[in-house]
Amino acid sequence: MEKPNLKKNQEIELNIEDLSYEGKGVAKVDDFTLFVDNALPNETVKAVITRVNKNFGFARTLEVLKESPDRVHDIDAVYAQTGIAPLSHLKYDKQLEFKRNQVVTDFDKIGLKDVVVNKTLGMESPFNYRNKAQVPVRQVNGKLTTGFYRRRSHDLVPMENFLIQDPKIDAEILRVRDILRKYNVRGYDEKNQKGQIRTIMVRRAYFTGEMMIVLVSRTPDISHYKDITKEILDNPEVKSLFLNINSKNTNVIFGQKMTLLGGKKYIDDEILGHTYRISPRSFYQVNPVQTQNLYQMAIDKAELTGKENVVDAYSGIGTIGLSLADKAKHVTGIEVIEDAVKDADQNAKLNNITNADFVVGKTEDVLDEWAKNDISVDVLMVDPPRKGLASSLIDSLKNIKPEKIVYISCNPATLARDLSLLSDTYEIGDVTPVDMFPMTNHIESVTQLKLK
Ligand code: SAH
């Protein structure tokens, strides 16, 4: 392939052929691929080239010359340019189709041609769903400002309505911003490693309305922090306020030190009728409406009768295992983060669940031990991070042979890989994508596997 003579900042007319898994328009110049922000299949756009790599490049749409009927007009294009809502320029029913197609493509690539992929289970109202915000803070024109990063950058785009977050969270971010402004607290200056507040994190429990706020600061010495604490806690919905110190030049949001400034150390929420205690560092699903649908689907696919030993692997604070405990003989959760396991134990007690326990460890290590000791598992629920299952875990499963596996996946590519490796031992049921993250390119799905 001859690399065409393309340069950064060059303007060019492009025909968009496809949508990449990241939600960018795909265009070809000769055989060279360009990924184009804010461009949809079948569109012709005038674009500016933003980067040229060896084998592919990037561009940004300046003007849509021929428009797709799938394009949305009433949402500000700025959302598609930031990481908050990169698919918001595509009609919602087409987003759902795009996600299903992505699963089909990943399955085809690996040779899993016969698996049925159902329609994506979408939301009735696909905005304002997030129960958690992590908003970057910078000093802009001399003022502490909140917003979101432009895609692939750390440039702050000031923003007040975040489109996909609980509006009460958006309002709270502005209230906290104004309190910090009032006391002349400065936003973080990443380039010079100066200034203070890097991130405001807000969680709001969907069922109880309780809010938790974490201020992430570069340095611990915030002037007037007592007044600031008092004013933030003046909102009776704010039940918990932490200060986290992160002095490193890093993309990781939290630093080591987490200090309670006021209120309690956790907030409570409910999923499928159970109460959960959430700490600042706990993993907790961000879309409460779809979480219930996802969990219910996973529980239904487990087809429990009350006699099963169930393993909830990658259990977080125990939400899946505890949601199905009344339908099983016993539940064992496996989770690598010790604090999450403590929360899970606590959550079992809080809900008077006595047939569930949680162990700290890597799923692949714990189940390797179990395989060696002939410990039986009837049903295995797995909900791994994006990288999917360790190959050693797949080997152990071929020894343990659970009757059923329910695989909850947040990455169709690793799902396809893992299912393909398990397909000699397991019958692969249909896959249902569940839209946990409307307006973004993220794809969650549930699959049932039955022992052959
Ligand atoms: N099932 C939970 C959490 C899912 S997120 C829920 O629905 O809320 C995935 C979880 O897997 C995280 O809590 C992460 O800490 C944990 N994890 C990551 N790698 C792991 C491994 N190898 N073994 C066990 N847990 C792991």
XYZ file of C-alpha atoms and ligand atoms in Angstrom:
478
model
C 0.000 0.000 0.000
C 1.313 3.376 -1.042
C 0.752 5.990 1.659
C -1.064 8.908 0.014
C 0.352 12.365 0.373
C -1.762 13.519 3.331
C -0.665 16.157 5.824
C -1.882 17.419 9.148
C -4.225 20.457 8.838
C -4.963 19.605 5.195
C -8.633 19.985 4.242
C -10.170 17.182 2.233
C -13.535 15.907 1.008
C -14.304 12.389 2.225
C -16.952 9.743 1.540
C -17.753 7.887 4.757
C -18.091 4.132 4.273
C -18.473 2.715 7.749
C -18.571 3.423 11.491
C -15.579 2.209 13.521
C -16.040 0.492 16.875
C -15.143 3.813 18.484
C -18.020 5.455 16.628
C -15.880 7.352 14.122
C -16.649 7.565 10.418
C -14.329 5.432 8.290
C -13.114 6.855 4.957
C -10.520 5.593 2.459
C -8.080 7.712 0.483
C -6.730 5.202 -2.011
C -6.211 2.322 0.444
C -5.308 4.523 3.373
C -7.882 4.627 6.229
C -8.959 7.826 7.960
C -11.083 7.842 11.128
C -13.310 10.896 11.104
C -14.982 12.513 14.130
C -18.644 13.427 13.782
C -19.181 11.639 10.459
C -21.680 8.885 9.616
C -21.791 6.166 6.935
C -23.048 7.359 3.521
C -22.180 10.961 4.323
C -19.827 13.163 2.348
C -17.961 15.585 4.582
C -15.391 18.314 4.333
C -12.826 17.431 6.976
C -9.499 18.567 8.315
C -6.766 16.011 8.913
C -5.675 16.020 12.542
C -3.083 13.229 12.522
C -1.347 10.938 10.024
C 0.168 7.699 11.332
C 1.987 5.046 9.323
C -1.058 2.929 8.519
C -4.021 5.180 9.294
C -4.932 8.731 10.220
C -7.546 10.914 11.912
C -9.702 13.795 10.741
C -12.425 16.057 12.050
C -15.565 17.070 10.178
C -15.784 20.751 9.291
C -18.955 20.585 7.241
C -21.379 17.842 6.262
C -21.866 18.105 2.479
C -24.207 15.137 2.012
C -26.060 14.129 5.118
C -27.172 10.747 6.450
C -30.859 10.386 7.396
C -29.559 8.852 10.653
C -28.023 12.129 11.823
C -29.451 13.914 14.875
C -29.800 17.700 14.714
C -31.109 18.804 18.062
C -28.047 17.831 20.104
C -25.066 20.179 20.218
C -22.158 18.776 18.182
C -19.801 19.536 21.069
C -20.966 16.365 22.845
C -19.767 14.173 19.985
C -16.376 15.900 20.132
C -15.843 15.095 23.804
C -15.573 11.789 25.552
C -18.938 12.221 27.269
C -21.280 11.323 24.378
C -19.333 10.384 21.229
C -22.348 8.772 19.505
C -24.891 11.492 20.276
C -24.991 12.597 16.618
C -26.470 9.188 15.639
C -30.192 8.442 16.095
C -30.771 6.217 19.103
C -32.343 3.272 17.244
C -29.297 3.317 14.939
C -26.977 3.328 17.965
C -28.701 0.134 19.115
C -28.276 -1.402 15.640
C -24.635 -0.301 15.561
C -23.969 -2.082 18.866
C -25.642 -5.295 17.712
C -23.699 -5.173 14.438
C -20.470 -4.706 16.337
C -21.121 -7.941 18.252
C -21.979 -9.769 15.006
C -18.773 -8.480 13.372
C -16.597 -9.610 16.292
C -18.227 -13.054 16.271
C -17.815 -13.385 12.495
C -14.144 -12.440 12.709
C -13.439 -15.285 15.111
C -15.496 -17.803 13.138
C -18.523 -18.034 15.463
C -20.983 -17.784 12.594
C -24.050 -19.525 14.020
C -24.510 -17.644 17.268
C -27.779 -15.715 17.380
C -27.319 -12.073 18.363
C -30.574 -10.500 19.545
C -31.624 -6.881 19.199
C -29.945 -4.546 21.666
C -32.102 -3.894 24.711
C -32.198 -0.094 24.740
C -33.520 2.532 27.141
C -36.866 4.239 26.792
C -35.227 7.521 27.716
C -31.527 7.300 26.818
C -30.348 10.542 28.485
C -29.619 11.654 32.057
C -28.933 8.091 33.140
C -25.499 8.201 34.787
C -25.424 8.024 38.580
C -21.785 9.055 38.708
C -19.742 11.960 37.351
C -16.003 12.488 37.352
C -15.616 15.975 36.054
C -12.211 17.477 35.276
C -11.545 20.915 36.779
C -9.233 23.562 35.325
C -8.595 27.275 35.663
C -10.103 28.923 32.550
C -9.862 32.710 32.072
C -8.947 33.076 35.726
C -11.933 31.061 36.956
C -12.242 27.548 38.351
C -14.166 25.751 35.588
C -15.787 22.324 35.151
C -16.354 20.515 31.868
C -15.159 17.545 29.878
C -12.106 16.609 27.836
C -12.062 16.909 24.074
C -11.528 13.399 22.625
C -7.930 12.152 22.765
C -6.804 15.256 24.653
C -6.756 16.945 28.030
C -8.216 20.212 26.701
C -11.164 21.170 28.861
C -14.410 21.973 27.065
C -16.452 23.950 29.633
C -19.827 22.251 30.095
C -22.788 22.702 32.423
C -25.280 20.198 31.024
C -23.601 16.815 30.666
C -26.458 15.258 28.672
C -26.121 11.720 30.016
C -25.765 12.416 33.746
C -28.494 12.627 36.369
C -29.465 16.353 36.180
C -29.229 16.563 39.975
C -25.561 15.627 39.613
C -25.049 18.348 36.979
C -26.660 20.887 39.313
C -24.525 19.727 42.219
C -21.328 20.117 40.187
C -22.242 23.755 39.506
C -23.106 24.363 43.155
C -19.765 22.921 44.294
C -17.953 24.863 41.548
C -19.529 28.118 42.787
C -18.611 27.384 46.413
C -14.998 26.734 45.372
C -14.994 29.960 43.303
C -16.364 31.933 46.244
C -13.363 30.915 48.364
C -10.907 31.493 45.485
C -9.847 27.872 45.226
C -7.962 27.355 41.979
C -8.477 24.677 39.347
C -5.621 22.325 38.435
C -2.962 23.465 35.965
C -1.790 20.194 34.427
C 0.962 21.664 32.264
C 2.786 23.488 35.052
C 1.707 21.129 37.843
C 0.134 24.009 39.766
C -3.319 24.901 41.063
C -5.482 22.624 43.125
C -8.768 20.928 42.333
C -8.284 18.293 39.595
C -11.599 16.465 39.643
C -15.011 16.668 41.263
C -16.588 13.258 41.644
C -20.292 13.059 42.426
C -22.327 9.917 42.919
C -26.059 10.020 43.415
C -27.941 6.913 44.458
C -30.905 6.487 42.138
C -33.290 5.005 44.685
C -32.387 6.862 47.870
C -31.234 10.194 46.362
C -28.186 10.180 48.662
C -25.160 11.972 47.224
C -21.434 11.480 47.759
C -18.887 14.074 46.687
C -15.126 13.602 46.398
C -12.921 16.642 45.772
C -9.633 15.524 44.239
C -6.874 18.023 44.971
C -3.234 18.223 43.926
C -2.257 19.498 47.378
C -3.805 19.025 50.832
C -3.745 22.688 51.924
C -7.142 24.009 50.806
C -7.826 27.392 52.368
C -11.224 27.816 54.072
C -11.808 24.076 53.835
C -14.036 24.192 56.921
C -16.330 26.787 55.356
C -16.296 24.880 52.084
C -17.203 21.641 53.872
C -20.048 23.330 55.694
C -21.478 24.908 52.552
C -21.253 21.703 50.527
C -23.003 19.770 53.296
C -25.732 22.458 53.456
C -27.512 20.494 50.739
C -29.317 17.819 52.800
C -29.011 15.301 49.922
C -25.209 15.369 50.273
C -24.545 12.642 52.821
C -20.823 12.162 52.335
C -17.893 14.444 51.453
C -14.316 13.285 50.931
C -11.057 14.984 50.065
C -8.658 12.925 47.987
C -5.066 13.993 47.426
C -3.454 13.169 44.102
C -0.129 14.966 43.649
C 1.101 12.829 40.743
C 1.163 13.821 37.082
C -1.119 10.956 36.028
C -4.430 10.099 34.350
C -5.467 8.016 37.354
C -8.184 10.000 39.104
C -7.727 9.134 42.757
C -4.518 9.311 44.780
C -3.805 7.149 47.825
C -5.059 9.486 50.514
C -8.829 9.699 51.021
C -10.046 11.789 53.995
C -13.632 12.167 55.140
C -14.383 15.913 55.444
C -17.963 15.455 56.638
C -20.997 13.184 56.706
C -20.734 9.384 56.493
C -18.223 7.166 54.702
C -20.655 5.643 52.242
C -24.026 6.115 50.614
C -26.735 3.489 50.248
C -28.567 2.487 47.096
C -30.893 -0.290 46.011
C -30.813 -2.777 43.144
C -33.649 -5.298 42.632
C -34.916 -4.721 46.166
C -31.612 -5.097 48.006
C -29.627 -2.370 49.727
C -25.971 -1.693 48.889
C -23.349 0.338 50.644
C -21.099 2.233 48.245
C -17.688 3.646 49.216
C -15.760 6.196 47.140
C -13.521 3.600 45.495
C -16.127 0.860 44.984
C -16.985 -0.268 41.477
C -20.696 0.363 41.085
C -22.689 0.120 37.841
C -23.360 3.616 36.454
C -26.740 3.078 34.786
C -29.235 2.106 37.496
C -32.222 1.486 35.204
C -30.327 -0.806 32.831
C -28.396 -2.485 35.654
C -31.647 -3.982 36.899
C -32.495 -5.175 33.368
C -29.001 -6.593 32.872
C -28.969 -8.401 36.218
C -32.501 -9.741 35.741
C -31.548 -11.101 32.332
C -28.399 -12.722 33.762
C -30.397 -14.259 36.627
C -33.038 -15.586 34.203
C -30.295 -17.132 32.040
C -28.899 -18.900 35.135
C -32.228 -20.847 35.346
C -31.805 -21.503 39.064
C -33.970 -23.962 41.013
C -32.660 -23.347 44.537
C -30.289 -26.347 44.544
C -27.273 -24.795 42.839
C -23.857 -23.800 44.055
C -23.298 -20.535 42.225
C -20.052 -18.638 41.758
C -20.267 -14.886 41.130
C -16.846 -14.178 39.624
C -15.579 -10.575 39.363
C -18.167 -9.784 42.019
C -17.338 -6.159 42.912
C -19.429 -5.263 45.971
C -21.462 -8.460 45.516
C -24.450 -7.092 43.640
C -25.026 -9.971 41.184
C -24.488 -12.785 43.700
C -26.675 -11.162 46.348
C -29.430 -10.463 43.784
C -29.750 -14.183 43.038
C -28.922 -15.677 46.455
C -32.572 -16.443 47.272
C -32.766 -18.634 44.150
C -29.596 -20.652 44.884
C -28.305 -23.044 47.534
C -25.090 -21.119 48.011
C -23.239 -18.221 46.389
C -19.489 -17.622 46.448
C -18.254 -14.295 45.142
C -14.679 -13.887 43.890
C -13.143 -10.421 43.644
C -9.566 -9.172 43.502
C -10.026 -5.896 45.436
C -10.065 -6.487 49.177
C -12.146 -3.412 50.044
C -14.829 -4.473 47.580
C -14.962 -7.893 49.262
C -15.420 -6.186 52.647
C -18.289 -4.179 51.151
C -19.786 -7.372 49.711
C -19.673 -9.121 53.119
C -21.263 -6.065 54.676
C -23.938 -5.988 51.975
C -24.811 -9.642 52.630
C -25.360 -8.817 56.333
C -27.307 -5.655 55.536
C -29.775 -7.752 53.528
C -29.859 -10.709 55.948
C -28.422 -13.017 53.309
C -26.744 -15.991 54.987
C -25.976 -18.290 52.053
C -23.351 -16.071 50.380
C -19.678 -15.532 51.061
C -16.965 -13.643 49.231
C -13.298 -14.433 48.752
C -10.434 -12.131 47.841
C -8.422 -13.310 44.860
C -8.117 -13.542 41.136
C -10.864 -15.645 39.614
C -8.310 -17.641 37.608
C -6.285 -18.475 40.766
C -9.249 -19.334 42.969
C -10.878 -21.573 40.351
C -7.557 -23.225 39.571
C -7.417 -24.255 43.255
C -11.002 -25.463 43.084
C -10.296 -27.507 39.946
C -7.362 -29.209 41.704
C -9.535 -29.970 44.742
C -12.560 -31.177 42.763
C -14.837 -28.523 44.201
C -18.005 -28.459 42.157
C -19.739 -25.416 40.694
C -23.188 -25.709 39.152
C -23.562 -22.220 37.747
C -20.831 -19.677 37.095
C -21.588 -16.003 36.562
C -18.668 -14.055 35.065
C -18.527 -10.261 34.673
C -14.888 -9.565 33.771
C -13.237 -6.245 32.860
C -12.535 -5.420 29.188
C -9.681 -7.878 28.794
C -12.046 -10.810 29.342
C -11.193 -14.190 30.907
C -7.628 -15.381 31.541
C -6.764 -18.365 29.331
C -5.837 -20.353 32.457
C -9.389 -19.787 33.732
C -10.762 -21.283 30.528
C -8.575 -24.377 31.129
C -9.854 -24.704 34.713
C -13.456 -24.428 33.521
C -12.916 -27.429 31.261
C -12.099 -29.401 34.429
C -14.695 -27.915 36.772
C -17.410 -28.114 34.079
C -20.176 -25.927 35.544
C -23.540 -26.928 34.018
C -24.126 -23.336 33.035
C -22.045 -20.235 32.566
C -23.611 -16.788 32.260
C -21.138 -14.398 30.666
C -21.716 -10.668 31.162
C -19.311 -8.829 28.890
C -18.327 -5.207 28.380
C -16.167 -5.996 25.339
C -17.531 -8.043 22.426
C -14.034 -8.725 21.026
C -12.806 -10.575 24.127
C -16.252 -12.167 24.539
C -15.958 -13.632 21.026
C -12.436 -14.890 21.770
C -13.498 -16.545 25.051
C -16.670 -18.119 23.641
C -14.707 -19.524 20.756
C -12.275 -21.166 23.222
C -15.171 -22.623 25.214
C -17.233 -23.723 22.218
C -15.936 -27.321 22.146
C -17.203 -27.892 25.706
C -20.187 -25.555 25.779
C -23.276 -24.922 23.685
C -23.395 -21.177 23.110
C -26.827 -19.638 23.556
C -28.037 -16.402 22.041
C -26.313 -13.139 22.916
C -28.302 -10.123 24.045
C -26.617 -6.722 23.967
C -27.945 -4.440 26.724
C -27.363 -0.736 26.255
C -25.800 0.314 29.545
C -24.132 3.370 27.998
C -26.407 5.218 25.542
C -24.705 7.960 23.462
C -21.339 6.218 23.875
C -19.700 3.409 21.926
C -19.589 0.994 24.890
C -21.299 -2.380 24.436
C -22.478 -4.688 27.202
C -24.064 -8.097 26.587
C -25.278 -11.277 28.272
C -24.737 -14.837 26.977
C -25.693 -18.227 28.383
C -23.449 -21.266 27.900
C -24.656 -24.822 28.585
C -22.379 -27.816 29.089
C -22.535 -30.136 26.068
N -20.121 -7.727 39.000
C -19.858 -6.436 39.576
C -18.497 -5.855 39.207
C -18.114 -5.894 37.760
S -16.692 -4.961 37.326
C -20.972 -5.467 39.270
O -21.848 -5.753 38.454
O -21.009 -4.385 39.863
C -15.414 -6.126 37.331
C -14.836 -6.416 38.684
O -13.836 -7.417 38.517
C -14.166 -5.253 39.379
O -14.699 -5.142 40.682
C -12.672 -5.664 39.425
O -12.026 -5.226 40.609
C -12.757 -7.161 39.397
N -11.610 -7.902 38.846
C -10.762 -7.547 37.864
N -9.914 -8.568 37.551
C -10.245 -9.610 38.358
C -9.781 -10.954 38.488
N -8.792 -11.407 37.738
N -10.382 -11.734 39.395
C -11.402 -11.282 40.171
N -11.891 -10.013 40.090
C -11.333 -9.187 39.182
